[in-house]
Every structure is written in C-alpha cells, then in structure tokens.
XYZ file of C-alpha atoms in Angstrom:
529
model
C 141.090 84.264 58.823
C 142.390 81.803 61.347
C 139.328 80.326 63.764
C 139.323 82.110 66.813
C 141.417 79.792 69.909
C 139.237 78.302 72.059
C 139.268 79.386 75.839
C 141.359 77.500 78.582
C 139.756 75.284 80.894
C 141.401 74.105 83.810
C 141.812 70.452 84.109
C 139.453 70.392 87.270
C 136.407 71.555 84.827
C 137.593 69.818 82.122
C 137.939 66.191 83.115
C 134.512 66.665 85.299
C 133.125 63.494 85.703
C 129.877 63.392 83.072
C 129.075 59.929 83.772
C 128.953 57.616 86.515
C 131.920 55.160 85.307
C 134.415 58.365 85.552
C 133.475 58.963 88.920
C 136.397 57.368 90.346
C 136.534 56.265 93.892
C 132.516 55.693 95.055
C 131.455 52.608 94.075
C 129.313 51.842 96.514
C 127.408 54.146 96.553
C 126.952 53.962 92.576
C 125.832 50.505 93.207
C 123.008 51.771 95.651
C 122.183 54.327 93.582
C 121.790 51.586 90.614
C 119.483 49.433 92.309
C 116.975 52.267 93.466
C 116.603 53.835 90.128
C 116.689 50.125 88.894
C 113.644 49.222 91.379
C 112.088 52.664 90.682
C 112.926 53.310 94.376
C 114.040 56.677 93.785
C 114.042 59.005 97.461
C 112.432 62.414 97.683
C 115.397 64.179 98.692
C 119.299 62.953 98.399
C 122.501 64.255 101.049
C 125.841 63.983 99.433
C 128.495 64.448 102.401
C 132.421 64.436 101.820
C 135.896 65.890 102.016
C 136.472 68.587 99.410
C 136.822 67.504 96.023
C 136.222 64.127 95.624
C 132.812 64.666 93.645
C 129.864 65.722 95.236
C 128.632 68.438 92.733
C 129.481 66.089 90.198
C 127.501 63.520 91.776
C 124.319 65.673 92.179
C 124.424 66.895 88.168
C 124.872 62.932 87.270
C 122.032 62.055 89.558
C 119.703 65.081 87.796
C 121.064 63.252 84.437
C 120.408 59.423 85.019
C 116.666 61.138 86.442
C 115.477 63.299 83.975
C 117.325 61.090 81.230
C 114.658 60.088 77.973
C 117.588 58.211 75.967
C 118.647 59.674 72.210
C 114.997 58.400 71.084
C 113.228 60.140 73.611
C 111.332 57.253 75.009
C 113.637 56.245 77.845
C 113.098 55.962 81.532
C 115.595 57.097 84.358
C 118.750 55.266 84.420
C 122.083 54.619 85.932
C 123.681 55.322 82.248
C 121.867 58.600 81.489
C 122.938 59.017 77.528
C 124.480 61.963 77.222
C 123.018 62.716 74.274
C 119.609 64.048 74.554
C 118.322 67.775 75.328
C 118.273 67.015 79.332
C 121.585 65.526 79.258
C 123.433 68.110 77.376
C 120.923 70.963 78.805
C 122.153 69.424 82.464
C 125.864 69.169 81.671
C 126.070 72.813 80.322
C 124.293 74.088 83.377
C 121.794 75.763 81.638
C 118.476 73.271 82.261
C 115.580 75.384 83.646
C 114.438 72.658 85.344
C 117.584 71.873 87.516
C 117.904 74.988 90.250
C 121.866 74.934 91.331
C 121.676 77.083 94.554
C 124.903 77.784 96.528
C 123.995 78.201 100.377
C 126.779 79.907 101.399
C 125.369 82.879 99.243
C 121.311 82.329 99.870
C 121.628 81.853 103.418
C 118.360 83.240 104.238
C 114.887 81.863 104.640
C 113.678 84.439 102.239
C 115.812 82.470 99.041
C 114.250 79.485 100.879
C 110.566 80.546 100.431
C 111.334 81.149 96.411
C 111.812 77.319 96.299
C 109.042 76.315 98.217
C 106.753 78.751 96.020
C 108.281 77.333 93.149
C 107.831 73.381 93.613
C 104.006 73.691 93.648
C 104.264 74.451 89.732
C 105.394 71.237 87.676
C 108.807 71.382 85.460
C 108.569 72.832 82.194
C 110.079 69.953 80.081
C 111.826 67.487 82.386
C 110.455 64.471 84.214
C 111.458 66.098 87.756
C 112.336 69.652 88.852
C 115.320 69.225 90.772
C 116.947 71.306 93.120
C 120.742 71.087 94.078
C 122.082 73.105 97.307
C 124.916 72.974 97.643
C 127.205 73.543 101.361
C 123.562 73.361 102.316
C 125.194 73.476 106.028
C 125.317 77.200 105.468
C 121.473 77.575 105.745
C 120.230 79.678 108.621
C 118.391 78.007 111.097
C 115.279 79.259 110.271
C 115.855 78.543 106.353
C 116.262 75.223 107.430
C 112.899 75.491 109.532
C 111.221 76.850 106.785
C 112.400 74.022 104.265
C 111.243 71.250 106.527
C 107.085 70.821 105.245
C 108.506 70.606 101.518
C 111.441 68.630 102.337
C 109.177 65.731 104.029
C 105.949 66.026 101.751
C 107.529 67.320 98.149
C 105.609 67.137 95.012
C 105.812 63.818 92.985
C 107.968 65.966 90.480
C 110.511 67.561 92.734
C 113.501 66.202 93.569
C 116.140 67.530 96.401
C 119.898 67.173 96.013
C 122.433 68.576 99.132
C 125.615 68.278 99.278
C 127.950 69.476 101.800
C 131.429 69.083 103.311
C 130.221 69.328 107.217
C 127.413 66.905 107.579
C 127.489 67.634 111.449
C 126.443 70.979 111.241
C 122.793 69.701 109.445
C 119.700 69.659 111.808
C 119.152 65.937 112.011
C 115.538 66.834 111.272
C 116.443 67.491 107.903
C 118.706 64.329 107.815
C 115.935 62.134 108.588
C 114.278 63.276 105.904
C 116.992 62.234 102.902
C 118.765 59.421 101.577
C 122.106 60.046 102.847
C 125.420 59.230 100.804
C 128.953 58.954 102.231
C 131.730 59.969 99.465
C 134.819 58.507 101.097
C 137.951 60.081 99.826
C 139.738 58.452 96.596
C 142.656 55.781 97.632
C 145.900 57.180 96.458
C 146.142 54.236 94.226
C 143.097 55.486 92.566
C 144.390 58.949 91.858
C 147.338 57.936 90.333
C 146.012 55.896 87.517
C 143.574 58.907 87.419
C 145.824 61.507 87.053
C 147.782 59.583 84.607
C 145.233 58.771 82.067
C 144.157 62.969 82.082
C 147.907 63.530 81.774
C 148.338 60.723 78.636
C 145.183 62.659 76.998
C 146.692 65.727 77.129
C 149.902 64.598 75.429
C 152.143 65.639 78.537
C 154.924 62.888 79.635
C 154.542 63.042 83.917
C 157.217 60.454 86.013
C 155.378 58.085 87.985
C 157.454 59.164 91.307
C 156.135 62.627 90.281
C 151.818 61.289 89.870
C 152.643 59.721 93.586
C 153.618 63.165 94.794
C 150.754 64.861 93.383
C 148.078 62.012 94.535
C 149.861 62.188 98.104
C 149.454 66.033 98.327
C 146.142 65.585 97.191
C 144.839 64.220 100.277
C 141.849 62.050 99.007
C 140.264 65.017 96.186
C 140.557 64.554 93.134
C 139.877 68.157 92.681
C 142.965 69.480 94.379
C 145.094 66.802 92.712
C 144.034 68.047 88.950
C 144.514 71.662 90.113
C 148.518 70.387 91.262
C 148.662 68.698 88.127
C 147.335 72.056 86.098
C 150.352 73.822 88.413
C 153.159 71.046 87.507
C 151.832 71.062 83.748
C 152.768 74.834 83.485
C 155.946 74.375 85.906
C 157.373 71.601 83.757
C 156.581 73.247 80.081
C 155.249 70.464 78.802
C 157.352 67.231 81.330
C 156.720 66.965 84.745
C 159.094 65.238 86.491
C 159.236 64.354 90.238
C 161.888 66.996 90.954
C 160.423 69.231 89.924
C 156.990 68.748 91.458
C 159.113 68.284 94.691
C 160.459 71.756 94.069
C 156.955 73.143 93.448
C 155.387 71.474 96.385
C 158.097 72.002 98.485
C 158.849 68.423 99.180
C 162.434 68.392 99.220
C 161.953 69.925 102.624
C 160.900 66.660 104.252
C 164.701 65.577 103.560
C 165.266 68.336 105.794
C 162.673 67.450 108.636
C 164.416 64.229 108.967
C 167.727 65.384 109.466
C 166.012 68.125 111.436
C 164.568 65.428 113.878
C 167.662 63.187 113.914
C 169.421 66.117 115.209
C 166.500 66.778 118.091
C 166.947 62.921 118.855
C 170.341 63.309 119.087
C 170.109 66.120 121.455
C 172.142 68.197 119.468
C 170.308 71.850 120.623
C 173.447 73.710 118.436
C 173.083 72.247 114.909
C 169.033 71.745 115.312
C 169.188 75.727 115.853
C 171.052 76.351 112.624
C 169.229 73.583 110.259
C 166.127 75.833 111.682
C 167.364 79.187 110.987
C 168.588 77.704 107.547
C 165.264 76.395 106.544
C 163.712 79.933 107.486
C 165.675 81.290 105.487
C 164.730 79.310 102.632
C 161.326 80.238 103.070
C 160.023 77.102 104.913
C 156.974 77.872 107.036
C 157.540 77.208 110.914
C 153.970 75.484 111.249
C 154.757 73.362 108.091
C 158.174 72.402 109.773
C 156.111 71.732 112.791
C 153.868 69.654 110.795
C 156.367 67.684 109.028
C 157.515 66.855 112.010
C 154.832 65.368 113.404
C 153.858 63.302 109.661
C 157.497 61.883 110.171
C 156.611 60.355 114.057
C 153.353 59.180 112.997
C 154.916 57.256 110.230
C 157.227 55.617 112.818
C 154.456 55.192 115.164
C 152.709 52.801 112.187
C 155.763 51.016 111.329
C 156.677 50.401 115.332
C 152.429 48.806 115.647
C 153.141 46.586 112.206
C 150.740 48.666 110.714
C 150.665 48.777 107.079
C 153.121 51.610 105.571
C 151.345 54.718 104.574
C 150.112 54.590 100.658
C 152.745 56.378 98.283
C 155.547 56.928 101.152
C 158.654 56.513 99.094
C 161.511 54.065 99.942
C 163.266 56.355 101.992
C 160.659 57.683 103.735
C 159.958 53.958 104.523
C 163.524 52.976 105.932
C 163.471 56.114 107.530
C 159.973 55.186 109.918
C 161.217 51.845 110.370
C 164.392 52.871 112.343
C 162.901 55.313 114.241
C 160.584 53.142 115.254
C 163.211 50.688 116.557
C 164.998 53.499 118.421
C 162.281 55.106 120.412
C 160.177 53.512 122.571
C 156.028 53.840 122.842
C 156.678 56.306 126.212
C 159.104 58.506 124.087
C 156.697 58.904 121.176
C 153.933 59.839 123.294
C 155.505 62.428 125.131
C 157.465 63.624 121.365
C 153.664 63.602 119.907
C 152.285 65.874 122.442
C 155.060 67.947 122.811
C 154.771 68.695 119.087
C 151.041 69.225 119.156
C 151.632 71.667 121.628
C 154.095 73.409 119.577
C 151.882 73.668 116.650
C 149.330 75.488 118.624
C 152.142 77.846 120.264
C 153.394 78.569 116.681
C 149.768 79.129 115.239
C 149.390 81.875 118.216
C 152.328 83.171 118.878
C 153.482 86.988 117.213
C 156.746 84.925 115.815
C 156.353 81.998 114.069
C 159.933 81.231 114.141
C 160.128 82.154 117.578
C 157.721 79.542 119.070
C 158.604 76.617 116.274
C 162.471 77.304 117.991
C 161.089 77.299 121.829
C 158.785 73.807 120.942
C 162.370 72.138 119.389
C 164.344 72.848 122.175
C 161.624 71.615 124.508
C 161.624 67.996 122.062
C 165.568 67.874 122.457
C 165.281 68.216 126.137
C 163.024 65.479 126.419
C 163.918 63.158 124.079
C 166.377 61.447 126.355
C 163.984 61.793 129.704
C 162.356 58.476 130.722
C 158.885 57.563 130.606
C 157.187 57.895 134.359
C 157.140 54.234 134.587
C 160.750 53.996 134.273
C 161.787 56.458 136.266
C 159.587 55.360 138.900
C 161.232 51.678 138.967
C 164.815 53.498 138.938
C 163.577 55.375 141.755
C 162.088 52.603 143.740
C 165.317 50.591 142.602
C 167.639 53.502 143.902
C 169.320 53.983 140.859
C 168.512 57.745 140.623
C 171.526 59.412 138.494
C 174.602 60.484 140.273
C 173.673 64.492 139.487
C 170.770 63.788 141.876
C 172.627 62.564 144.610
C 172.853 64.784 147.523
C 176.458 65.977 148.560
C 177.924 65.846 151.654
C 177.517 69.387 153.197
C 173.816 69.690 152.239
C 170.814 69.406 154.437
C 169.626 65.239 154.903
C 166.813 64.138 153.429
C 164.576 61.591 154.429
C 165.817 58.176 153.223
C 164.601 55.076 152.139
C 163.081 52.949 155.718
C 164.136 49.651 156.073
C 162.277 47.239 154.798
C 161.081 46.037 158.068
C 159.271 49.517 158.549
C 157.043 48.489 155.327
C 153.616 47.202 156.142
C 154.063 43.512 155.936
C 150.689 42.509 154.030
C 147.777 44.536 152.023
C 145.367 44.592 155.354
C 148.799 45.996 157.267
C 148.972 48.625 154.124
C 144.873 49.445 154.610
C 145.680 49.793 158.755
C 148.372 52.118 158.467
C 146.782 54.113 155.897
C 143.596 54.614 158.137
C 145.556 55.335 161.284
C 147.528 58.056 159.542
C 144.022 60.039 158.978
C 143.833 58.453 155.149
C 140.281 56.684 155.943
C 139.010 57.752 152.338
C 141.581 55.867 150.407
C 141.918 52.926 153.527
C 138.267 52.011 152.399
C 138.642 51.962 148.718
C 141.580 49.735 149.038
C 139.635 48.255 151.613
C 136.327 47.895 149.791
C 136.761 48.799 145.518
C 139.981 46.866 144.581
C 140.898 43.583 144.847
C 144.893 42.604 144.847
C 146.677 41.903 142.025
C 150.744 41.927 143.349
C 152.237 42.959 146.871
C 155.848 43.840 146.320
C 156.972 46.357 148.653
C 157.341 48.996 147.440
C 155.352 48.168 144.599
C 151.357 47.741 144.592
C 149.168 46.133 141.819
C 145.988 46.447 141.995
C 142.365 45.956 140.101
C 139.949 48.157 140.372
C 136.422 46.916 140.944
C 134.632 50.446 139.723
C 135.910 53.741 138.746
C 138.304 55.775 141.137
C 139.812 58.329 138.868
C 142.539 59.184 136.562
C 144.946 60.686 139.556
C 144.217 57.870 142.103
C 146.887 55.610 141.897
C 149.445 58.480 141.616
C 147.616 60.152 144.771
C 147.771 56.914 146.489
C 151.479 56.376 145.887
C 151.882 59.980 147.377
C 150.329 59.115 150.242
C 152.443 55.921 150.997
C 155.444 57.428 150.432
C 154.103 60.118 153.178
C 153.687 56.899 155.489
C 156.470 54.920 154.861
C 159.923 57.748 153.408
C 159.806 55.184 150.555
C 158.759 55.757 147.030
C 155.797 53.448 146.019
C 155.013 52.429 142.074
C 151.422 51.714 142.326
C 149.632 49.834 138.989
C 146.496 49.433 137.961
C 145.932 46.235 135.614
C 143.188 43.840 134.517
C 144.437 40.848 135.448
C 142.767 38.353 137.676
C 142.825 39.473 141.522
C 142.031 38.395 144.770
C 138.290 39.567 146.314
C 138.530 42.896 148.089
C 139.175 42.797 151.627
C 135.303 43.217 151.979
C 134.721 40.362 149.857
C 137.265 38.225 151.661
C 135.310 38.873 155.292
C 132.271 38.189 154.004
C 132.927 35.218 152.893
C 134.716 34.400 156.120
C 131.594 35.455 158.103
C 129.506 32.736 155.842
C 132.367 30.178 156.013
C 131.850 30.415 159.878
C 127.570 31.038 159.557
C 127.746 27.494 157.659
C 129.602 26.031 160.294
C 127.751 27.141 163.600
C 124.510 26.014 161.383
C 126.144 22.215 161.434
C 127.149 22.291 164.977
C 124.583 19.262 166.155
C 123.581 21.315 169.018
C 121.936 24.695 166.499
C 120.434 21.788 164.429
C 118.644 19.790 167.647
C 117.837 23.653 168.360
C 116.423 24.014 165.210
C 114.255 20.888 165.047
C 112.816 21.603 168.356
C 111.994 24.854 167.363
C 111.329 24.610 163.526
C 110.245 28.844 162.682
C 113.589 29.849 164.749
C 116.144 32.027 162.449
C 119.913 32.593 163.786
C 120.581 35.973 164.291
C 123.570 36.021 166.122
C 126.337 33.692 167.520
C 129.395 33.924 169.463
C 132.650 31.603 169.678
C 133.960 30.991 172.583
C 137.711 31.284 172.782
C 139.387 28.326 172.399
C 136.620 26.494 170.556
C-alpha cells in the first residue's frame, strides 16, 4: 500500500526561520543578542516590536532555543547556535515543550489568564534550564492584566524568562517597558527578500523570473511573511512557473500602467478622457481607493526623484523614467497642493456611500488645479499686474478700487509702522514696531524676520491689512536671513549713542568730578546744538 501523502504546509510555516542565520534581515540585533548570552548577560524579560511578518514569533522560539539549549551531548550551556538537535530544541520547534508557555493576548486579555502565570512561575521548570513565557500582541493586555503582571515582571524567579512581542509598541505601559530588554525588528530591505524568496523558490524546484521575485518583495512591504504567502499564491497561479506577468496579473499591477496614463491625463487637464479611463478601470474591477492610492505612490516617486533622492528599491525602469519627468514638469508648489488634494480624496472615498463617486469628484478637483499657481506666484502676478485677461473688469461694470500711485505708498518701514497705527492697527504697528527686524522694503513687497513667534496667519493678515491702507496688494515674506534691529532696537541704541555723548560733553564730566556720587537721569538738547 502506497505511504500515506504527507500534509501541505504553506511556505510561511515551512521555511520558518529555526535558527538564527535564516533570520534574514536583523542583524543587529542578533549581534546583541550574541554578546549577552556570550557574557552570560541574559535580561529577565525580552520586547520584540515590529511590522507584521518580519519575525518576531520566530525570534522569541529561537531565543527559548539558544536558552534552554544543552547541545546533542547534553552538557552544553545557552548559546547563540542552539543545536537543533537535542530534546529542548526539537521539543521547542514542534511547539510542544512544557516548559515554553506560548500565550496569545489578543485571546487572554484578562488579568485572570494573567494570575495563572504568576501562580505558575513560583514552581521551577520541569526539565529545561528556564521556564519561559512568550506573549505574544502582548499590547492586547487589559490594563489591569498589565498591572497585575508588573511585581513578576520586575522581580521574576532566576528560572523564568519573559518573551513579548508585539506589532504596536506604543500602546505598552512604559512601566512594563522599563522593565525589558527591548528589540527593534526593522523591516527586511527589498534586496533582502529577493534573494530570500529565490533560494525557497530554487528548493522547491519552481523556475520564478527575477522581474516577477521584485514584484513579490515590493508588495511585500518589508515581511517576509506576506511575501512567502504571495509567493504560495503565484506558485499555484503559475502551475509550477511564475513569471512576472503573471504575478502582475495576480497582484493587479498592470493597473499602475493605467494610473500613469490616468494622471498624465489629470495633468493635462483633460476632465473628458480622465472620466472614461476611470469608468474603464471600474469596470475592470479596480478599487477607487487603490486608484486613489496609486496615485499618490506615483507623486511621491516624483517627489524623490525632483529632491535627488535615491530611487525607490525595486521600481522598474519605467516606473523610473516615468518619476523623473514628472518631476521636471511640476514644480514643488504644484506637488504640494496635488499631494493634499489626493489625501483628501482618499479620505472622501474611504467615507463616502460611492466609492466611485468620490474617487471621480477628488480627480476632477486634481485637474482643476493642476494648472492653478502656487500663492506665491500668483501673489507676484498680482502685485506685478499681470492678473489674466478673464479677470479684467469690463467696461460697463461697477469700478473697483485700483492700484495707488506709488507716491501714496509709505515711503520707509517707520512710514509703514505710522500709517498702520493711525489707521486703528496699533496691535500689528507694534510688532512690526517691536518683534521683527527688516529684511527688504520693496513697495509693495515686505521682507521681514521675525524675532519670536507671531503665528501661522500673520504675514497673510498683515498683507490684508496693507492692502486695506494703501488699494494695493502687498506680498509680505518671512525669511531667516540677516536683518536690520527692530525699530525698538534701532532707538535704543540711538538713545545710548546720544547718553554716551552728553556723558563726554566737558561740562557733565567737570559736573561729575565736582560731584563724584551724582548719576544722570535726564538731559535735554537744545535745538540747534
């Protein structure tokens, strides 16, 4: 009779890190973890924090190995390179050591499951060196678990040791982080993943395109996890060869050609043909907030390429000629402005009843600004007069007020501060007055630095308010360039300019050696003198 086949494992369980040279991706922290058990520094109570996926279960059964470890002879000591082949290790990998307690938090959230533990670590381990205990999403403790684990957590037994891992790290009490020994698993480079994925694919005898590894790393997002689970997905997809194609079909990747015509279109401000690439790719199934989304990957790939950034890892050549001319066509204002406009879209389509609906309403915002100038532009064309012709007022309608001539502008920054006070503007007269020393006095245009806070809106109320003074649109800057002394500062040192020289007028000084203790407490010039 034929041997029974033996049951599938996904490739997630299956190519499970068992020692610490497969875990790819966290060197560092291997390395600290090698000199503690090295030193025999070994901490009460470990915190494993990352992203999804990239290992920390793993980690925690690998630590309980290279701990409880006694080598094939059974006469060896904790180490970085636990065996494998002794009762622990294999007791450990299968999950089935009684003296390793997995515990999932998000299931034993209460302080009751918490008092079984701290009942239990009074009582040594039954074969092992340590009793250890992994939590894990230990974030999902109630607060009064957490309370109740604190005592054991700071003053455990010499043979219990505490493992937690969890993918929200903020949501810990810091009392119980000040208590462990804290490990950051950064997420796997891309590069990393790749020859990762590869080797599992070459072991199990399945051909994968190298374009088509680069997808699956990309989509991965830093977890290895999720990556071997795409891989399972492409395995099955491809019967057997997985090429990039296909894994661009399964992932739905050879939508992003579509985004970028999609947002070539919106830059072009062609509403018309946007519309019907966006009914087209609903129809096809594409998910508004994804299109959103896409969207916004595509800008912030230009946005890198325009700051000389390095290129995101894994973009392919196209994608890469594709950020570098958009970055050369729009400029810093319009990418803003397209960036926000597109977060705000995403949060309309993630609330609104249709989907579709909102994802259409945020693109036809994007085309109508696309070709709008940044404020500071359109403030120079307006202080330069070169507002479009479609503004311009025609003959039958009502006048407006006009530029003044120039000789109505204040002729210096003290005339500016006087004609602010005397039209009833005292507040801002004495912070331009007092808090801001002069950087450029153009008329209409005002540069200024700030000598301590005055608020996001001031220089835009300020330029209101000169405009309301003077019928001529101001462009008022702050920078952080060198400027004169405020006003303030400029008297005062005019007052001690003209102190210093009343103090060496030969008359004060025969005053003041005939009368040694006498202080000058006031003077007055005569006119003329």
């Amino acid at each position: 009779m034929a041997p029974a086949a033996s049951p599938y494992r996904v490739l997630a369980r299956k190519y499970r890190p068992q020692t610490f040279e497969q875990l790819i991706g966290q060197d560092a922290m291997v390395r600290t973890l090698a000199n503690a058990i090295e030193r025999g520094r070994i901490a009460h109570a470990f915190l494993l924090t990352g992203v999804r996926g990239v290992g920390k279960t793993s980690t925690a059964r690998l630590i309980a190995k290279a701990l409880n470890c006694i080598g094939p002879d059974g006469q060896g000591h904790p180490t970085i390179h636990p065996c494998g082949e002794c009762e622990h290790c294999r007791a450990i990998a299968e999950g089935r050591h009684i003296d390793v307690v997995e515990m999932d938090a998000a299931s034993h959230t209460g302080v009751d499951d918490i008092r079984e533990i701290i009942d239990a670590v009074r009582y040594a381990s039954v074969s092992a060196r340590y009793k250890i205990y992994i939590i894990d999403e230990v974030h999902m403790l109630s607060k009064s678990a957490f309370n109740a684990l604190l005592k054991t957590l700071e003053e455990p037994p010499e043979h219990v040791k505490f493992l937690f891992a969890t993918t929200e790290v903020g949501k810990v009490p810091v009392t119980v982080l000040s208590r462990t020994q804290r490990f950051d698993l950064r997420r796997i480079d891309p590069e990393e993943l790749v020859a990762h994925f590869g080797s599992v694919a070459q072991t199990e005898g399945v051909e994968v395109e190298q374009d088509a590894l680069a997808m699956i790393a990309r989509a991965a997002e830093g977890s290895a996890r999720d990556g071997l689970s795409i891989l399972d997905q492409a395995i099955a997809h491809g019967g057997g060869t997985v090429t990039a194609e296909q894994v661009r079909d399964m992932l739905g990747l050879a939508d992003r050609g579509r985004i970028r015509d999609l947002l070539e279109l919106i830059l072009q401000g062609e509403a018309t043909k946007a519309l019907a690439a966006m009914d087209e790719a609903h129809d096809l199934g594409m998910d508004p907030a994804s299109l959103v989304r896409g969207l916004m990957e595509a800008l912030h790939s230009a946005t890198r390429a325009k700051a000389g950034a390095q290129a995101e890892a894994l973009l392919s050549s196209e994608q890469r000629e594709f950020a570098d001319n958009l970055a050369a066509k729009l400029s810093w204002g319009q990418i803003h402005r397209l960036w926000q406009m597109l977060l705000k879209g995403l949060s309309d389509v993630n609330i609104a009843p249709d989907p579709h609906e909102a994802a259409t309403m945020a693109v036809l915002r994007l085309i109508h600004a696309a070709e709008l100038p940044d404020p500071a532009t359109l403030l120079r064309q307006l202080s330069g007069g070169s507002a479009s012709p479609a503004a311009a007022p025609s003959a039958s309608a009502a006048p407006r007020s006009t530029t003044a001539p120039a000789t109505q502008l204040p002729a210096d920054f003290p005339a500016l501060v006087q004609a602010l006070e005397s039209d009833g503007k005292h507040q801002m007269a004495v912070q331009l007055h007092d808090q801001v020393g002069l950087v450029r006095f153009e008329p209409p245009e005002l540069v200024v630095k700030p000598l301590r806070p005055l608020g996001a809106d001031w220089s835009r109320d300020l330029a209101i308010a000169l405009k309301g003074i003077t019928r001529t649109t101001w462009t008022v800057s702050i920078a952080d360039e060198g400027a004169q002394p405020s006003l303030l500062e400029q008297e005062k040192m005019a007052e001690e300019k003209v102190r210093a020289e009343v103090l060496q007028d030969p008359a004060v000084q025969a005053a003041f050696t005939a009368f040694p203790d006498a202080e000058l407490e006031s003077y007055s010039l005569t006119k003329g003198e």
